[in-house]
Coordinates of C-alpha atoms and ligand atoms in Angstrom, one line a residue:
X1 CA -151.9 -189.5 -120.8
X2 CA -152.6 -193.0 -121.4
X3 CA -148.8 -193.4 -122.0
X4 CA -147.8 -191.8 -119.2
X5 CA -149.9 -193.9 -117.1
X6 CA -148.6 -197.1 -118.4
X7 CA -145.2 -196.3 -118.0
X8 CA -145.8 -195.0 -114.1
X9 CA -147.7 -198.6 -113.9
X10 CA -144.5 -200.3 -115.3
X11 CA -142.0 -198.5 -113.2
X12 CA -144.3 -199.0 -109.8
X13 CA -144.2 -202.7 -110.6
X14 CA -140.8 -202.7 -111.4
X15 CA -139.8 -201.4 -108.0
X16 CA -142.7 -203.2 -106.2
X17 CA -140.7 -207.0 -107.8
X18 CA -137.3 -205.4 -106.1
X19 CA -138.7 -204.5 -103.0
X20 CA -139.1 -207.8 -100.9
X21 CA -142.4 -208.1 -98.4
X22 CA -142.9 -205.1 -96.2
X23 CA -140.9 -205.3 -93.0
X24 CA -142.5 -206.6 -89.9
X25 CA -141.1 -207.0 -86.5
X26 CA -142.4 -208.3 -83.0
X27 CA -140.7 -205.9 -80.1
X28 CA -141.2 -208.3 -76.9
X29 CA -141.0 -207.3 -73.5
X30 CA -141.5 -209.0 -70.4
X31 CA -142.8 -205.7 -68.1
X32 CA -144.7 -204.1 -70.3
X33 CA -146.4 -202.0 -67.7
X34 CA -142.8 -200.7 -66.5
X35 CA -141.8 -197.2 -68.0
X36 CA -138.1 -198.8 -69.0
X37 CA -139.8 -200.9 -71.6
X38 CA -142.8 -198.1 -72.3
X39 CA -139.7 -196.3 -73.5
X40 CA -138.3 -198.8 -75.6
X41 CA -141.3 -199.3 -77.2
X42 CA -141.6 -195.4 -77.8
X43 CA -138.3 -195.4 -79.8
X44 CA -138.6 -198.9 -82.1
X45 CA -142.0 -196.7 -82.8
X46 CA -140.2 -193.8 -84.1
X47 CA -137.9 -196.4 -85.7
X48 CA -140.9 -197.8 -87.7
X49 CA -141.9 -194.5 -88.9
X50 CA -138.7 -192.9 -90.0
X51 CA -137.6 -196.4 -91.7
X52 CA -140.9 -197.5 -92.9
X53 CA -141.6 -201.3 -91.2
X54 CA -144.3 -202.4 -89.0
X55 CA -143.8 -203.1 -85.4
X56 CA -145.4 -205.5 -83.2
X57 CA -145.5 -204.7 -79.2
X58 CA -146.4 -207.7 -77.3
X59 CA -146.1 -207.9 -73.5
X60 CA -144.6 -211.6 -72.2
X61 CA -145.1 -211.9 -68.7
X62 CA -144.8 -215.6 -68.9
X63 CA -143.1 -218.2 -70.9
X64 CA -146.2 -219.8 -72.3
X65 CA -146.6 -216.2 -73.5
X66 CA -143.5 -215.8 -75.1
X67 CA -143.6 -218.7 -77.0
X68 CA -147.6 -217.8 -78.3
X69 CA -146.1 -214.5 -79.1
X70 CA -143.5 -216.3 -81.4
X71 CA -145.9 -218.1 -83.0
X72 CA -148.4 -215.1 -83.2
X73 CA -145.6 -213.4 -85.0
X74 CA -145.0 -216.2 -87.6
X75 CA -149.0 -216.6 -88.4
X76 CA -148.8 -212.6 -89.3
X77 CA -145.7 -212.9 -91.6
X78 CA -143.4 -211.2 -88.9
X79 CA -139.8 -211.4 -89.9
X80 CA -138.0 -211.4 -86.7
X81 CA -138.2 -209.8 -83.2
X82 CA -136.5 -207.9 -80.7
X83 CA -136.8 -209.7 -77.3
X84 CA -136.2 -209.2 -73.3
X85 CA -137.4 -212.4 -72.0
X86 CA -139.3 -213.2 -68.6
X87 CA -136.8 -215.7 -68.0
X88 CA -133.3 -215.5 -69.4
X89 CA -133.3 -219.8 -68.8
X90 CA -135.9 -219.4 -71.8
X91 CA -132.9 -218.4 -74.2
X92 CA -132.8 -222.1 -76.2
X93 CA -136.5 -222.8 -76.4
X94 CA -136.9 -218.9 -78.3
X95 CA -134.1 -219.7 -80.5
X96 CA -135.9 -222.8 -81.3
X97 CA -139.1 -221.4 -81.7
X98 CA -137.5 -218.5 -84.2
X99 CA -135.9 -220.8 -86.3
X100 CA -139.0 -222.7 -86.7
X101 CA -140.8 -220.5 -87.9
X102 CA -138.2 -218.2 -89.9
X103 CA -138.2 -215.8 -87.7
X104 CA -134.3 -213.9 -86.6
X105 CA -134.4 -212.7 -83.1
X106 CA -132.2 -210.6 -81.4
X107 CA -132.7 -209.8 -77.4
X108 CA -132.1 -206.7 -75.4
X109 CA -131.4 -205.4 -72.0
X110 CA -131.6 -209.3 -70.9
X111 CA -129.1 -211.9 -72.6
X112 CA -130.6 -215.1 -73.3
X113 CA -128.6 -218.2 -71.5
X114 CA -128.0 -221.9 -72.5
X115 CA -128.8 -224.7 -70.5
X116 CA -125.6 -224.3 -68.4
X117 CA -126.2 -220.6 -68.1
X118 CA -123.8 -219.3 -70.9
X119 CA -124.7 -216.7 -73.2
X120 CA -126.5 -217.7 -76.5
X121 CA -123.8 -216.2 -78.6
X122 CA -125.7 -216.5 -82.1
X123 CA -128.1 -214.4 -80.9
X124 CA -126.7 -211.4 -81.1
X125 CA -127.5 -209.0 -78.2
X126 CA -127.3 -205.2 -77.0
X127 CA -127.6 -204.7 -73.1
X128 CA -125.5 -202.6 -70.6
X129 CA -122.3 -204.0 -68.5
X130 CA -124.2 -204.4 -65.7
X131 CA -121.1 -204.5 -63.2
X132 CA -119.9 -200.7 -64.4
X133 CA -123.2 -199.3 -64.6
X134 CA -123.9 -200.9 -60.6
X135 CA -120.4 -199.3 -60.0
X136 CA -121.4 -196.1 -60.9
X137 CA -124.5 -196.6 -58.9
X138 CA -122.4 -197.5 -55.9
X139 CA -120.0 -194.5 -56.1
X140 CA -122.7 -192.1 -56.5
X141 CA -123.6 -193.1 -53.0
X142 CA -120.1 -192.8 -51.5
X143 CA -119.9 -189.3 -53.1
X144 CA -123.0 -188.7 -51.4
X145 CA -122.2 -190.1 -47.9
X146 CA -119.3 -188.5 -48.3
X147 CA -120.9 -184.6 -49.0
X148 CA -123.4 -185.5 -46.1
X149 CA -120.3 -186.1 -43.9
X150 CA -122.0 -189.6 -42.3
X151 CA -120.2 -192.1 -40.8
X152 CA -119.7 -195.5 -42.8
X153 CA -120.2 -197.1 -39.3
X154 CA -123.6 -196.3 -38.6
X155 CA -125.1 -196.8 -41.9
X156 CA -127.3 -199.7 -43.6
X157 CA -126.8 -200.2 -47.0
X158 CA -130.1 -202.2 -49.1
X159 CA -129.2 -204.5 -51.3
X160 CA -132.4 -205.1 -52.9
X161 CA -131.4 -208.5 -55.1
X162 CA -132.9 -210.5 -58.0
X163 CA -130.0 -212.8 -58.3
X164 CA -131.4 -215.4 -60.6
X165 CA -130.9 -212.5 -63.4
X166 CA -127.6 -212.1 -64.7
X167 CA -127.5 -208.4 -65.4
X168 CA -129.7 -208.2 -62.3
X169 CA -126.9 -209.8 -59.8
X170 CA -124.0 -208.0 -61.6
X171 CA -124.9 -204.6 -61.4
X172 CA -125.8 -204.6 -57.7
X173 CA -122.3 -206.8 -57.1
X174 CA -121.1 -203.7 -59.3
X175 CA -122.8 -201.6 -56.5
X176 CA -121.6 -203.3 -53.4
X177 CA -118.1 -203.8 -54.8
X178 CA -117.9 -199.9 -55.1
X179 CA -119.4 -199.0 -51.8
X180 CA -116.8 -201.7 -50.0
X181 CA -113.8 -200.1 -52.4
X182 CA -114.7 -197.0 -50.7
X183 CA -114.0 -198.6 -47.1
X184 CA -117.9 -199.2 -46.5
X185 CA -118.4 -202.5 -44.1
X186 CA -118.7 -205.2 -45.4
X187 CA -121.2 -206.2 -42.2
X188 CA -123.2 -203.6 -43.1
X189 CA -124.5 -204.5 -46.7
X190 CA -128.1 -206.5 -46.3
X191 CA -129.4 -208.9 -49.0
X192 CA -132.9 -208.4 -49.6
X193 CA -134.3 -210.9 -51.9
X194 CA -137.1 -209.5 -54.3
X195 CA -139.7 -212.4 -56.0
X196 CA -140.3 -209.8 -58.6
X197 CA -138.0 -207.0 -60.3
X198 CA -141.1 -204.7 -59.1
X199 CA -141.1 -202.1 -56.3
X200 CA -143.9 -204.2 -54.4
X201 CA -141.7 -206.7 -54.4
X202 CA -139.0 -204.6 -53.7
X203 CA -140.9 -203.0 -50.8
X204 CA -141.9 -206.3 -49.4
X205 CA -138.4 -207.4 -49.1
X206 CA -136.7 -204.1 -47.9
X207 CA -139.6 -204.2 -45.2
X208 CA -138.0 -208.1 -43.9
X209 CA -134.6 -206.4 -43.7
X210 CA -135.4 -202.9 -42.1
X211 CA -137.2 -205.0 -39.5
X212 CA -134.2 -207.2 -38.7
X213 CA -131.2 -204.7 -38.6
X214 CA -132.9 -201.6 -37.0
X215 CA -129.9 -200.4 -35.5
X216 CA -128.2 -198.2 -38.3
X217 CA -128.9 -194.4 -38.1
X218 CA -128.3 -193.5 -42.2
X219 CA -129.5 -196.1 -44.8
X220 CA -128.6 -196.3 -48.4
X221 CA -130.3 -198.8 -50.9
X222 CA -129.1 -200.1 -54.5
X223 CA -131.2 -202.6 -57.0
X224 CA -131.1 -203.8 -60.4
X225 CA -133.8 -201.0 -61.3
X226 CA -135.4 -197.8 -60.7
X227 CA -138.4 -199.8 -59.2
X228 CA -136.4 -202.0 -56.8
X229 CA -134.6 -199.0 -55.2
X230 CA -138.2 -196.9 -55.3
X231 CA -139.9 -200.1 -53.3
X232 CA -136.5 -199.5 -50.6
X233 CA -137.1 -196.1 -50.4
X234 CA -140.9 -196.1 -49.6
X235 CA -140.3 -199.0 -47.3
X236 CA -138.1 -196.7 -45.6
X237 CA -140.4 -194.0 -45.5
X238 CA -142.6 -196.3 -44.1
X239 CA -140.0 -196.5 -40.9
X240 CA -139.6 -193.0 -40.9
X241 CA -136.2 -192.9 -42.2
X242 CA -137.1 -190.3 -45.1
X243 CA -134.9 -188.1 -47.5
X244 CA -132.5 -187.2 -45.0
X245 CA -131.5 -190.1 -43.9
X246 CA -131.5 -192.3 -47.5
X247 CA -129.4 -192.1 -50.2
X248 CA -131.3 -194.9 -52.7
X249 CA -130.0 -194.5 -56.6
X250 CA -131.8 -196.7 -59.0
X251 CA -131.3 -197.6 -62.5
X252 CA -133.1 -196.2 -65.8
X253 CA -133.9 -193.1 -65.7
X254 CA -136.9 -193.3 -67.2
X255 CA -140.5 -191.9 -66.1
X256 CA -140.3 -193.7 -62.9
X257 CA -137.2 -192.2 -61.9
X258 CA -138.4 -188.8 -63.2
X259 CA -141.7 -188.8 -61.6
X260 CA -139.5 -189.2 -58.2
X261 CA -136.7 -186.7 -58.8
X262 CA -139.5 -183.7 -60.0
X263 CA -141.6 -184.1 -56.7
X264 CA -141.7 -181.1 -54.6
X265 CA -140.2 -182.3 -52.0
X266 CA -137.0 -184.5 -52.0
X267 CA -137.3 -188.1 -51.6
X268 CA -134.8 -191.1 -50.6
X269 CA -134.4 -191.5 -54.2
X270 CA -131.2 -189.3 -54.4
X271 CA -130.9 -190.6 -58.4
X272 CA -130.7 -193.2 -61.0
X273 CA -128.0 -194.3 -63.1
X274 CA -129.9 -193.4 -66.2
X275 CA -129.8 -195.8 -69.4
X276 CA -130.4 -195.4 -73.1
X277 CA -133.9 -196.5 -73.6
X278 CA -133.7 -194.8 -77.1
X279 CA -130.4 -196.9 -78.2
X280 CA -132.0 -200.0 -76.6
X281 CA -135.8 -199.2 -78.8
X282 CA -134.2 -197.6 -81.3
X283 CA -131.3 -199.1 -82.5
X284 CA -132.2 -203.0 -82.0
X285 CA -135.1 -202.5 -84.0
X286 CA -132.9 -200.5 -86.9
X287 CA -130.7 -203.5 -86.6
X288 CA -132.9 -206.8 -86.6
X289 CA -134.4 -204.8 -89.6
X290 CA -131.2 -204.2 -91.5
X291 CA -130.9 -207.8 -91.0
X292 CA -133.8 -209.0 -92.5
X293 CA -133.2 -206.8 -95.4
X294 CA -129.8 -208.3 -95.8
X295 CA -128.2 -205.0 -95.4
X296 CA -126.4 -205.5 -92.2
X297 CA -125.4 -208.5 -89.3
X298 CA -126.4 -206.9 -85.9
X299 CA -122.9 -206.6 -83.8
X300 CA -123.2 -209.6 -81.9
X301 CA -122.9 -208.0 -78.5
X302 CA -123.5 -204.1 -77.7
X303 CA -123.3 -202.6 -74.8
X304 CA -124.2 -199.0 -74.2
X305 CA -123.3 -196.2 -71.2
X306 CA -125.2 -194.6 -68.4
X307 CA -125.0 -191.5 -66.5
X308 CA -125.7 -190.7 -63.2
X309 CA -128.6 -188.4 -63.0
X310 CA -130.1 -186.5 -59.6
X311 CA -132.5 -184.1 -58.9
X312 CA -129.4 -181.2 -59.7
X313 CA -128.1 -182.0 -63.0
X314 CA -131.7 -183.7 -64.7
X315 CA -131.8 -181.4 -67.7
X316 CA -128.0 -181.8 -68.5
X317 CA -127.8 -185.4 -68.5
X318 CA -131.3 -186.0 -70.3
X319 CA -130.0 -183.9 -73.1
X320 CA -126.1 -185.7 -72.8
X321 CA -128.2 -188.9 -73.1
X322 CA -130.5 -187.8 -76.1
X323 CA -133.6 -188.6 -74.0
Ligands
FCA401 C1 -133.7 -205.5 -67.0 C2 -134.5 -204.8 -65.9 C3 -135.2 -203.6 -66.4 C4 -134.3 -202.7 -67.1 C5 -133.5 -203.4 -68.2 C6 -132.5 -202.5 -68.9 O1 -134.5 -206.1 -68.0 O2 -135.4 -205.8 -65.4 O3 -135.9 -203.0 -65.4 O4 -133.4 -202.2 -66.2 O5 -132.8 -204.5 -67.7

């Protein structure tokens, strides 16, 4: 017995010298409160149970917040993190604080930026092409103007913009550039500036623009987000122009977009381009961890798919999207 015992001890300590420290990774986000990032966090969580690390969810609303998260990470022997900054701009003065403190970072859904606004290429990065996904976005809505038969003449289209974001300005260019393709007026498309990727914000600055082009009959809205083209739509409501008269598709797909889609009653919100929250939780985590462990180099730039997703075809595209 005593044998036995001594030899379980000896092989435990054997395998505990090969094993390097447990695996711990910050997962930062800079909307924590917004169901996109509530999903990511879901799926780095499963991540950390099937694969066995610890995960760290901090919310960084704020640069001063990101970099006492970095530092929050290093004082708990934290290995690296997964991050979507507050401010893309912040992309030199993260990679500086990693390497600091020993830390190997890769970013999602946002890519950091230099000085000059270039992509931080050592940092390796999985996002979405943000033009293709705003295309889709943008010929969801012709396909829809189209099956409701309205003339491209009498309708608004919303942009609701957050241009100082790269992915932010390229998928509702992505948008726009597929509504014009389609022979929608050019004249018709209004910019309306958001302070905040929020649907107040979004709201706020839908109002400004309803108010100053009443003219159209039909109205159509795009945004970088679910929650920008949600803020468009109940603006709109707020004018009376309701379901029949709005075709707003967002982006995400996630809870806020399916909260909208399952009400009883059909909304503006016609759909949302959804996105893999799973892929973008998931996999970065799997990665950045492979990375510490010296397994595997993250790809240095991924970007994954969307599908459009309405109130008809929910189910199917949930289950094409693994989500
Ligand atoms: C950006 C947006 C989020 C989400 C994510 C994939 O960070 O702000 O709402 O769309 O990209």
């Amino acid at each position: 017995m005593k044998r036995t015992l001594l030899v379980a001890a000896a092989l435990c300590a054997a395998a505990w010298a090969h094993a390097a420290d447990p695996v711990k990774i910050g997962f930062l986000v800079k909307q924590a409160e917004e169901p996109w990032f509530q999903d990511e966090w879901r799926y780095a969580e499963v991540a950390a149970k099937e694969k066995g690390f610890t995960l760290v969810k901090i919310g960084i609303p704020n640069g001063e917040k990101t970099m006492a998260a970095i530092d929050n990470l290093a004082a708990q022997k934290a290995q690296g993190f997964v991050i979507c900054a507050p401010d893309v701009k912040l992309g030199k003065a993260i990679e500086r604080a990693a390497k600091r403190n020993n830390l190997k970072v890769v970013s999602v859904d946002d890519r950091l930026v230099d000085g000059s606004g270039k992509p931080i290429e050592s940092i390796p990065h999985m996002g979405i092409s943000g033009y293709q996904i705003g295309k889709q976005v943008g010929e969801g809505i012709i396909a829809e103007i189209k099956a409701r038969k309205w003339n491209m003449a009498e309708v608004g289209a919303i942009r609701v913009a957050y241009d100082q974001l790269p992915t932010g300005k390229e998928r509702t260019t992505g948008a726009v550039d597929a509504l014009k393709a389609a022979g929608f007026p050019a004249a018709n498309i209004i910019d309306a500036p958001q302070a905040k990727t929020d649907t107040e914000n979004a709201f706020n600055a839908t109002n400004i623009a309803l108010t100053k082009n009443a003219k159209f009959k039909h109205w159509v809205a795009v945004g970088l987000n679910d929650e920008a083209v949600l803020g468009a739509v109940r603006a709109a409501e707020g004018r009376g122009i309701k379901a029949d008269n709005m075709i707003g598709i967002g982006i995400g797909g996630a809870k806020a977009a399916e909260n909208e889609l399952n009400k009883p009653q059909p909304t503006g919100f016609f759909g949302s381009v959804m996105i893999s929250a799973r892929e973008h939780g998931y996999q970065t985590s799997i990665n950045l961890v492979n990375w510490i462990t010296g397994k595997a180099t993250p790809p240095a730039e991924v970007l994954t798919k969307g599908m459009l997703m309405t109130r008809a075809n929910q189910a199917e595209v949930r289950k094409a999207m693994g989500q």
